[in-house]
XYZ file of C-alpha atoms in Angstrom:
523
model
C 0.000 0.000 0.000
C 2.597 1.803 1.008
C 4.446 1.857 -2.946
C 0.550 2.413 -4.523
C 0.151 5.572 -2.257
C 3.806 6.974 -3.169
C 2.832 6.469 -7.085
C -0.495 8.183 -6.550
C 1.408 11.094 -5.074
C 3.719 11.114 -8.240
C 1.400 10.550 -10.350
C -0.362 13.907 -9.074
C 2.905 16.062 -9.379
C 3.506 14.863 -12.774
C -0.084 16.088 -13.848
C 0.704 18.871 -12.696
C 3.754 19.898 -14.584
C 2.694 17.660 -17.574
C 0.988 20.424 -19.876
C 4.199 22.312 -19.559
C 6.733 19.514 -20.791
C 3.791 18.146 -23.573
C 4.689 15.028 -22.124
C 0.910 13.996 -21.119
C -0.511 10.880 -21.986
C -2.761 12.401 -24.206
C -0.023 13.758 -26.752
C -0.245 11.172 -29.976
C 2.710 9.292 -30.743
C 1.927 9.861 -34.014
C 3.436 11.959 -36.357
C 1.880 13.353 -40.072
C 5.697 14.778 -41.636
C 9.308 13.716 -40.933
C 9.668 17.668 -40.541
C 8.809 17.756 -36.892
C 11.774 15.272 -36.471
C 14.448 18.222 -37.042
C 13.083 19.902 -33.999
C 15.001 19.593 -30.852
C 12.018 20.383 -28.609
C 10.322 17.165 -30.381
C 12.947 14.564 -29.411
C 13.129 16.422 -25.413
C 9.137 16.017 -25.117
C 9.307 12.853 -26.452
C 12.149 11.771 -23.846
C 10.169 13.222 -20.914
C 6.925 12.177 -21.729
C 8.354 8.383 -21.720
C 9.852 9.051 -18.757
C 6.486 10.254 -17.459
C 4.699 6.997 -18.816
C 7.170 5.230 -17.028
C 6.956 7.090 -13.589
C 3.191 7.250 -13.335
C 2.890 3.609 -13.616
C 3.045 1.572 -10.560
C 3.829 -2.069 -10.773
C 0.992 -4.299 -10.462
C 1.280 -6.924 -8.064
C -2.326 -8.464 -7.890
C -2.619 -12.049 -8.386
C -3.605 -12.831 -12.153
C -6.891 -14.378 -12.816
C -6.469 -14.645 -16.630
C -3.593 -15.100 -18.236
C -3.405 -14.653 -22.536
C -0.054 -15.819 -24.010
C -0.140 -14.495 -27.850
C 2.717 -15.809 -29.837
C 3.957 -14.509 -33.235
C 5.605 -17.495 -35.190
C 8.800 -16.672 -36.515
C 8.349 -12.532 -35.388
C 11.745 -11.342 -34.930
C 12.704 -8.015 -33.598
C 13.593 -7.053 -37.218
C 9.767 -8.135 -38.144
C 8.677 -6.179 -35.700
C 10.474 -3.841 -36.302
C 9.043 -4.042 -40.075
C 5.779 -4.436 -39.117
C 5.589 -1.152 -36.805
C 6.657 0.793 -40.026
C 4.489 -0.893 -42.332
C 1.069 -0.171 -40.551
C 2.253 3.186 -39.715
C 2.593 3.646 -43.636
C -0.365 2.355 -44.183
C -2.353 4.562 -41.876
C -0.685 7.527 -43.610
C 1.508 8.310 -40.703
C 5.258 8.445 -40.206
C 6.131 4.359 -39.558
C 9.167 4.621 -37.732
C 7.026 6.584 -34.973
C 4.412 3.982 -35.258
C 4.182 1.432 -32.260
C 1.951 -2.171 -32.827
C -0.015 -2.873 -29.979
C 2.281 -4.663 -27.635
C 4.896 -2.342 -27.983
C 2.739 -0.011 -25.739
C 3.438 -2.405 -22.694
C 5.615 -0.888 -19.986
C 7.924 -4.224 -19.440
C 10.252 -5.200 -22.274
C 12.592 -8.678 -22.531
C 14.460 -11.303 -24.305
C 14.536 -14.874 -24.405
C 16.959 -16.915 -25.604
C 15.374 -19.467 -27.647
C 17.636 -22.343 -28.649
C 16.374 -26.169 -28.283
C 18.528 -28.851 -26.573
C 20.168 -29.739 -29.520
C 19.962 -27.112 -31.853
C 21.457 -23.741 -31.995
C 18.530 -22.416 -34.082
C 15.106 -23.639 -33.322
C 11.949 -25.011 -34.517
C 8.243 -24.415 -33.691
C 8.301 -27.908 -31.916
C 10.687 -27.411 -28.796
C 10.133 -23.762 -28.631
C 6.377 -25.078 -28.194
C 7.693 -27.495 -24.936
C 10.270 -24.215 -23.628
C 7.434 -21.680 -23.852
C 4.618 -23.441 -22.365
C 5.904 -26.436 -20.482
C 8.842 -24.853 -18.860
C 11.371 -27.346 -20.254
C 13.727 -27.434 -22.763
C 13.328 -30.511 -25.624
C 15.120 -31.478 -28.411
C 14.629 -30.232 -32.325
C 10.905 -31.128 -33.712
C 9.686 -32.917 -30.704
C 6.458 -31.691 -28.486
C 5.713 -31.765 -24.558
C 8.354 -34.505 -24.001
C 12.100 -34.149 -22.333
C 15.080 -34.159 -23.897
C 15.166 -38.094 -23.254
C 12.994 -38.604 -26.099
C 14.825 -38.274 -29.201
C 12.964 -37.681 -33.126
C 10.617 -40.874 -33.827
C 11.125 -42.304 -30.414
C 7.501 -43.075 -30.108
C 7.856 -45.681 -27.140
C 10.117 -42.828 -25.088
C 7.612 -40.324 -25.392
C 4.847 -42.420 -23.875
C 6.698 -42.983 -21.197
C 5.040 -41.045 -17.749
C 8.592 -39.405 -16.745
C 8.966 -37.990 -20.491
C 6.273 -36.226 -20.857
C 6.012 -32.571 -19.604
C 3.060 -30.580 -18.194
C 1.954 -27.674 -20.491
C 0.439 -24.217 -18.464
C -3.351 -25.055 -19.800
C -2.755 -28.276 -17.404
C -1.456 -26.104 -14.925
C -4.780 -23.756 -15.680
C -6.985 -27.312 -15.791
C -5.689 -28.754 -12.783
C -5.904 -24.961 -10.552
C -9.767 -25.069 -12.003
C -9.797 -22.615 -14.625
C -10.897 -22.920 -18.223
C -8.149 -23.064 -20.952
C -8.265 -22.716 -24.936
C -6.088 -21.999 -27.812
C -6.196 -20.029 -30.990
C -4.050 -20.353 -34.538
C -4.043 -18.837 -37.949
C -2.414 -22.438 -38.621
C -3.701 -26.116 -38.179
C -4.728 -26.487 -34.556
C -2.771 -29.915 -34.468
C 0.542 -27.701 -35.933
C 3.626 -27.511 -33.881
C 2.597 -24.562 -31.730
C -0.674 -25.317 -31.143
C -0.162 -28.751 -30.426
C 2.639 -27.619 -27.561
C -0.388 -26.702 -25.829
C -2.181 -30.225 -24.942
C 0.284 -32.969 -26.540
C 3.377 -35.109 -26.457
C 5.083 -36.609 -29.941
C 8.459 -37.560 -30.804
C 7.892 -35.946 -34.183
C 5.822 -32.632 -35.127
C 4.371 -34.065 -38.174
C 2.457 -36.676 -36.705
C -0.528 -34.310 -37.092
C -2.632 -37.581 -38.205
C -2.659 -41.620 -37.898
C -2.147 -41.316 -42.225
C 0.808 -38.927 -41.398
C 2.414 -41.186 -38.607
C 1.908 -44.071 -41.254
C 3.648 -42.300 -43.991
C 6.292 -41.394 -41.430
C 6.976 -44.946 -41.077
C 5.605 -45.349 -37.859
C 2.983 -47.697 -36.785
C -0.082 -45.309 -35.131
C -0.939 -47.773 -32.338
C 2.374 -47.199 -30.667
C 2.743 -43.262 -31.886
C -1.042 -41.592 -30.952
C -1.271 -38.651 -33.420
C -1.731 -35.354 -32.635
C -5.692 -34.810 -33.592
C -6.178 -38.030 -31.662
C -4.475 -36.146 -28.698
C -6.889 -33.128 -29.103
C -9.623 -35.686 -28.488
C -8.644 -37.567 -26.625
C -5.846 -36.771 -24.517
C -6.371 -35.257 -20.914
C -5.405 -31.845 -22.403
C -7.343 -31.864 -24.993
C -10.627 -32.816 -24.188
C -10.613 -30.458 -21.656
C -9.985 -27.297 -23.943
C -12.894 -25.068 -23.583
C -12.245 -23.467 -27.138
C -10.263 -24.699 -30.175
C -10.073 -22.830 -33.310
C -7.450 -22.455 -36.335
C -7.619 -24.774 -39.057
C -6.639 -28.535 -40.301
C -10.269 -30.612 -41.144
C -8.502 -33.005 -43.093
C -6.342 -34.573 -39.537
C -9.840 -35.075 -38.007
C -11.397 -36.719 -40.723
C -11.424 -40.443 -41.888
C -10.506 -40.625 -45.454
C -13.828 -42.178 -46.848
C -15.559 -38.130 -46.562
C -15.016 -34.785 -47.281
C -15.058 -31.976 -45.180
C -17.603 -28.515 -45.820
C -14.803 -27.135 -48.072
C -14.906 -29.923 -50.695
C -11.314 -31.695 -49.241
C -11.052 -35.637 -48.351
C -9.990 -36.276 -45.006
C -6.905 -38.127 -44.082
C -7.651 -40.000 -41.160
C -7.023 -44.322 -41.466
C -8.698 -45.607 -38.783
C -12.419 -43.931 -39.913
C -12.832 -42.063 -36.921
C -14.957 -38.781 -37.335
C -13.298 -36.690 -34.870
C -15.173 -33.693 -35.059
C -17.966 -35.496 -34.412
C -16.451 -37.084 -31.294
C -16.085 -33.736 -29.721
C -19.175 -32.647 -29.780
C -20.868 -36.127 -28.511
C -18.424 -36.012 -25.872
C -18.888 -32.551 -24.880
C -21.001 -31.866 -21.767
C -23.586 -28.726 -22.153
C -23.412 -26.881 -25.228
C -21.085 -27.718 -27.632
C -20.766 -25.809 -31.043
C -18.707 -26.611 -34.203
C -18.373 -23.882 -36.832
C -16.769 -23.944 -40.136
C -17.098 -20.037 -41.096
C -16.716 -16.626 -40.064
C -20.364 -16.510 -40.090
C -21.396 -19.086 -38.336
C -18.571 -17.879 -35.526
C -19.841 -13.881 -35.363
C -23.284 -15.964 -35.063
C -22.640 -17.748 -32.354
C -24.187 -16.674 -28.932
C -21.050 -16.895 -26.121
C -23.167 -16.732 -23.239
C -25.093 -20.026 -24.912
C -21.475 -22.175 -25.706
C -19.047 -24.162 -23.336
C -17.398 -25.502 -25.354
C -16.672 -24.415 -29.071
C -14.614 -25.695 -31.999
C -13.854 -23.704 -34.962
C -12.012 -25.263 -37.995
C -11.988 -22.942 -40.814
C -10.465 -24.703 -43.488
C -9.157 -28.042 -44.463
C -5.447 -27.052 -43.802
C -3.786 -23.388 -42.448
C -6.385 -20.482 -42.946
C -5.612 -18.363 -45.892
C -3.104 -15.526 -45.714
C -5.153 -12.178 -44.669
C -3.877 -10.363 -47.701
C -5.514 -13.310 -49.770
C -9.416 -13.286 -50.674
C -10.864 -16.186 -48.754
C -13.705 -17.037 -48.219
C -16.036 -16.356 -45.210
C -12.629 -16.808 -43.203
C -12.590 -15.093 -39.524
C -9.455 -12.928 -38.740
C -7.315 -13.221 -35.752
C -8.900 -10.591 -33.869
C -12.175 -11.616 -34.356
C -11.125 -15.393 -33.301
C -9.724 -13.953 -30.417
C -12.778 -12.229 -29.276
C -14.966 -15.107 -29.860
C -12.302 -17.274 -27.417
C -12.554 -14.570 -24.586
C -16.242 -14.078 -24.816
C -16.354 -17.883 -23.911
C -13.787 -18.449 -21.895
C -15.030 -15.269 -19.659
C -17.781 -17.129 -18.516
C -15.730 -18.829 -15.802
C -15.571 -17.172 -12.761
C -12.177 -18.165 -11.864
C -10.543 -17.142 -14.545
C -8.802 -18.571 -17.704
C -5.692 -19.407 -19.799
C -5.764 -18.590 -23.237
C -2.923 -19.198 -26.251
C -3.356 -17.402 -29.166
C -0.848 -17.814 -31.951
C -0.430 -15.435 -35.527
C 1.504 -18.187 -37.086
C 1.149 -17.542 -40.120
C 3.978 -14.715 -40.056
C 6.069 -17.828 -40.115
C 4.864 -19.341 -42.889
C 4.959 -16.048 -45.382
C 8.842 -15.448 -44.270
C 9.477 -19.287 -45.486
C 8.590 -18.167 -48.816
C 10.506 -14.780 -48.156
C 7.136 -13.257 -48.884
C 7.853 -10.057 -47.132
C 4.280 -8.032 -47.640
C 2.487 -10.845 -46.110
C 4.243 -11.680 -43.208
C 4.268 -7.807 -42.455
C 0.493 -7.792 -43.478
C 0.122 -10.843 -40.442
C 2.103 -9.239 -37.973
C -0.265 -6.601 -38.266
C -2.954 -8.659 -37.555
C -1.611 -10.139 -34.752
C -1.241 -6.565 -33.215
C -4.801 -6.275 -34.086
C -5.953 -9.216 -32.021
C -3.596 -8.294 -28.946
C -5.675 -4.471 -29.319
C -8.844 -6.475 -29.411
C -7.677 -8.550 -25.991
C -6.939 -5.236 -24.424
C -10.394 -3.478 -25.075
C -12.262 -7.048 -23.407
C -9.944 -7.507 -20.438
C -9.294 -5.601 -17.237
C -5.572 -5.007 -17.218
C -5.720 -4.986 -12.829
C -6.646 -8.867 -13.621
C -5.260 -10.076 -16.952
C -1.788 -11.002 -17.599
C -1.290 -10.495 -21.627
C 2.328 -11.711 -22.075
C 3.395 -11.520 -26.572
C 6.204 -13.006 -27.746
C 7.799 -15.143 -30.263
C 9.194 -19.134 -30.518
C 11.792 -18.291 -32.819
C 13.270 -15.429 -35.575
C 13.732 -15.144 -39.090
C 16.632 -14.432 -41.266
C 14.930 -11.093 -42.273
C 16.710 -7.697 -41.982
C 16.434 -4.230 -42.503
C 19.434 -3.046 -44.190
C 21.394 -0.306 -45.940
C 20.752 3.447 -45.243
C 17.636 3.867 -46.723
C 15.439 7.566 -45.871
C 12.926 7.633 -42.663
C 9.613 7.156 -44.265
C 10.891 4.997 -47.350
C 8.727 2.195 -48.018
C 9.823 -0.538 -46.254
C 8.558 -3.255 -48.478
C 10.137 -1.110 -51.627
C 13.454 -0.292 -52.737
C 15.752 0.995 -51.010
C 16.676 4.968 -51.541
C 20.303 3.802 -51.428
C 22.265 2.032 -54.437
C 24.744 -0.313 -53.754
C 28.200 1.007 -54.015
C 29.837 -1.599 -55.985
C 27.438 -2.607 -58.752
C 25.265 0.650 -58.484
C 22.338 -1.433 -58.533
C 19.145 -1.053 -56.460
C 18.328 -3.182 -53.333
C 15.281 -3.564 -51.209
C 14.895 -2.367 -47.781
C 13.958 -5.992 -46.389
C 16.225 -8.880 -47.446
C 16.405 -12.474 -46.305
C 19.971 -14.561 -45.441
C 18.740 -17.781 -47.749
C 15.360 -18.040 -49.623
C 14.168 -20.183 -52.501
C 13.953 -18.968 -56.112
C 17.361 -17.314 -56.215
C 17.406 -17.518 -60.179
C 15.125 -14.952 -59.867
C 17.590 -12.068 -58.237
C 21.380 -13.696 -59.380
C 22.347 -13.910 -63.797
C 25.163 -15.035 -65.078
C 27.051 -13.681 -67.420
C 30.918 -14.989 -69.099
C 30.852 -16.901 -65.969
C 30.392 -14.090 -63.984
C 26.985 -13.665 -61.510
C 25.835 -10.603 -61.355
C 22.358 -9.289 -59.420
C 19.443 -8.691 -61.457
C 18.049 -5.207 -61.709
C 15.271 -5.328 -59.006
C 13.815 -2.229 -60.821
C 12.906 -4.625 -63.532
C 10.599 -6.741 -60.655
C 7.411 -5.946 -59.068
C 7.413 -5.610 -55.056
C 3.550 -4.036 -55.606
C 2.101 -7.724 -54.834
C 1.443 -9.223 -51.970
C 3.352 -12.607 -53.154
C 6.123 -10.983 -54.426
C 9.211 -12.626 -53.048
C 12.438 -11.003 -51.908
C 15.791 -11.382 -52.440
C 18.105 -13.412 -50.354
C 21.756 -14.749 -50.104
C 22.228 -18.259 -49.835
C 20.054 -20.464 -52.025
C 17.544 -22.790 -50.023
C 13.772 -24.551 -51.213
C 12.587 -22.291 -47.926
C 14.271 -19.767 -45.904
C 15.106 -21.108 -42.539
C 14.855 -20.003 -39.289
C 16.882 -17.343 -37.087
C 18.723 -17.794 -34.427
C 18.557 -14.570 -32.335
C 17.195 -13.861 -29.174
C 13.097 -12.683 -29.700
C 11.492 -10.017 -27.191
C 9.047 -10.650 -24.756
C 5.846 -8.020 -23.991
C 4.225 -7.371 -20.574
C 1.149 -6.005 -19.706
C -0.883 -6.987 -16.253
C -0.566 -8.211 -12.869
C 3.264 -8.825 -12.419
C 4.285 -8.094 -15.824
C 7.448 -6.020 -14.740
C 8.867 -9.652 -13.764
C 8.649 -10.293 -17.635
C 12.357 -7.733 -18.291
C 15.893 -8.486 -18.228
C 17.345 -11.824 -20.588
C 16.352 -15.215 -20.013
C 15.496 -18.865 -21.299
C 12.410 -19.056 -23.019
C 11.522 -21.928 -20.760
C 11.113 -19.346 -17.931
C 7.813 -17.528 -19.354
C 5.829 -20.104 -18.666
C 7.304 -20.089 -15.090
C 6.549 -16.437 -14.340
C 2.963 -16.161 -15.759
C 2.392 -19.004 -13.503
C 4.098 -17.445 -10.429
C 1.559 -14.391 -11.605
C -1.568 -16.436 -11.881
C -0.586 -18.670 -8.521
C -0.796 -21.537 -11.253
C 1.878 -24.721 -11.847
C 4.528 -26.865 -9.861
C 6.653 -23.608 -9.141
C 7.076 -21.514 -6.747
C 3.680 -19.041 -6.851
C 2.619 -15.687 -5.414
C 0.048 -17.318 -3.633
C 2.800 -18.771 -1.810
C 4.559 -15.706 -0.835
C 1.237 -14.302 -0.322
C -1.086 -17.512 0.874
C -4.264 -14.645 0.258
C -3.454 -13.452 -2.453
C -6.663 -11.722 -3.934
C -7.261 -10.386 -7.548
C -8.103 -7.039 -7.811
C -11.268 -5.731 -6.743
């Protein structure tokens, strides 16, 4: 009480002067022109009015009720970084001053995100780091390190398989759900309520055509179902029919399923659901739906990932409005919820070093974390963003503050005097379409001779790959909510799942609730 009454008091004194510095929370971040930039005044009220931001806000140290973990696949400070400009442009207003949602929170950090056995990650044991609290080896889910790729007997085992935070929120009686752009039974996703020794056992056909014999590997979708994770999960939506149907059907969108063992397991949900249980296959269907008349609700919105935003698809919800849908359900437990929402489609679009796009989804993903903000009381809600792994993107060269950032560059290069775009890759696929050779001799296209207009328009890269891979740098971490200024500093990305449940007095770790055995939320 003592620290809330000593930021009250500050936070009256800085009122006070405020109007004199411009430094108010009102002011916009905002900016029209690059002119105001050349004004020292600007950059001084701009200084003080962080610091002011930063002084009037008291730590919160209430216990979290609800806890939202958004994760951008593959989003890289540079994509961030990207992405803040790119929306600003679009809106018309200076992008470098632009901030995407999360970068509004007060409590900034890093995590280091390498797996056991690889230096640069996948989505897989990122997945077990993030929301288990342990470290795993390359393309394996919710099992230890013991369990090596394909070791389907190892990951069975009871003392190999971890314990994700929805278990934690299960087992401490709150609801739990999850929310992806990508197949719900895709590496992130699945972090959330399975355990394989290989990512791409998404079905029984895929374990088969792995080599593996199902009855001794259970596939993900199965795991959804089944599993004591899964079944549990008040709300499930993302795409990926095909993994949950038996191969003799199609699903609403015209696609045969994959499944060998004729199970229907959309239909098994819902028969096994108790009290209302809704399946949707559209937006329409979803913005139909009556929350306060669902527990339990499963969206799949096409047959495999949803289509890019920037695509025309059809009757396909976006992130924020999936995200909305989630809370609206999962808000109908009084004590609270855990809720994963993934944009992981960023991923996917820097693969194919389609720049616009995975901009375009980072975007979206800011969206949805806006859209969590406007339904949740901050004094209760934990909202932690972050990523599982970077890219190989950059933003390079000395181009001008305001220069489209999905364009050229304003610069030339100073040894072949040829253009180059503001956002390059390290490797990429189609590199016959940026290198020529001539006498023996490779020279760079002229990327004035390209179009970067479209939204598949790839960009250049250096070293030739089918897919540009993964990066290996450290991703940030966003904080906003009950104990969020724990969230700062550099750590393992196995610690986040450790904090939010120290915040939310949730998990086998040491919890506020046992610093602070009454613990309240805030009233």
């Amino acid at each position: 009480m003592r620290a809330l009454r000593f930021f009250a008091a500050l936070a009256l004194q800085l009122t006070a002067c405020s109007s004199q510095y411009k430094y108010g929370p009102e002011q916009s971040w905002d900016l029209d022109s690059i002119s105001e930039l050349k004004s020292k005044e600007f950059w001084f009220h701009d200084a003080q009015r962080t610091l002011y931001n930063k002084l009037s806000t008291p730590p919160n140290q209430y216990r979290a009720k609800n806890v939202i973990f958004f994760l951008g696949d593959g989003m890289s400070v540079p994509t961030v970084t990207a992405g803040r400009i790119f929306d600003g442009q679009l809106r018309g207003v200076v992008g470098e001053r632009n901030r995407l949602e999360f970068e509004k929170f007060n409590y900034v950090g890093l995590s280091k995100t390498y797996c056991v056995n690889k230096q640069v990650a996948d989505s897989a044991c990122t997945a077990s780091a993030y929301l288990s609290g342990i470290k795993a080896n390359y393309l394996t889910i919710g099992v230890t390190a013991d369990v090596e790729l394909n070791d389907c007997k190892g990951s069975r085992l009871p003392q190999n398989r971890l314990s994700s935070i929805a278990a934690w929120a299960l087992k401490g009686g709150k609801s739990a759900g999850l929310v992806t752009t990508t197949r719900v039974t895709h590496a992130s996703p699945a972090g959330v309520y399975a355990h394989t020794s290989n990512r791409d056992f998404e079905s029984d056909y895929d374990v088969t055509k792995l080599g593996q014999n199902p009855g001794n590997c259970p596939d993900i979708a199965q795991q959804l179902i089944d599993g004591e994770v899964g079944k549990r999960l008040r709300v499930v939506m993302g795409g990926g029919t095909i993994k949950f149907l038996p191969n003799t059907t199609t699903d609403v969108f015209g696609n045969k399923g994959q499944r060998l063992d004729n199970r229907n397991l959309i239909e098994e949900w819902q028969q096994t659901k108790p009290g209302n249980a809704r399946v949707v296959f559209s937006r329409t269907d979803l913005l139909n739906n009556d929350p306060q008349n669902t527990d339990f609700l499963l969206g799949l919105f096409n047959a495999s990932h949803l289509a890019y935003h920037m695509d025309d698809s059809i009757d396909t919800p976006t992130l924020p409005e999936m995200t909305a849908a989630a809370i609206n359900v999962l808000s109908r437990d009084p004590n609270g919820y855990f809720l994963f929402v993934e944009g992981g489609r960023i991923d996917h679009a820097h693969h194919e070093t389609k720049a616009k796009k995975a901009l375009d989804e980072t975007v979206q993903f800011s969206d949805a974390v806006r859209k969590a903000r406007q339904l949740t009381n901050p004094w209760d809600t934990l909202i932690v963003v972050s990523a599982d792994h970077g890219h190989t993107v950059t933003i390079s060269g000395y181009p001008d503050v305001n220069n489209s950032i999905v364009g050229l560059n304003s610069e030339l290069s100073n040894v072949d005097q040829l253009p180059y775009t503001a956002i390059s890759y390290a490797n990429g696929p189609a590199y016959e379409r940026f290198y020529k050779s001539t006498d023996g001799v490779v020279e760079r296209v002229d990327l004035r001779n390209l179009d970067f207009s479209k939204p598949d328009a790839i960009y250049p890269h250096g070293v030739p790959m089918t897919e540009e891979t993964h990066g290996g740098g450290d991703v940030a971490v966003y904080a906003h909510g009950p104990w969020s200024h724990l969230f700062t500093g550099v750590y393992e990305q196995s610690t986040l799942p450790h904090l939010m449940g120290f915040a939310s007095c949730l998990g086998p770790g040491i919890t506020y609730c046992d610093l602070q055995p009454k613990a309240r939320y805030s009233p």
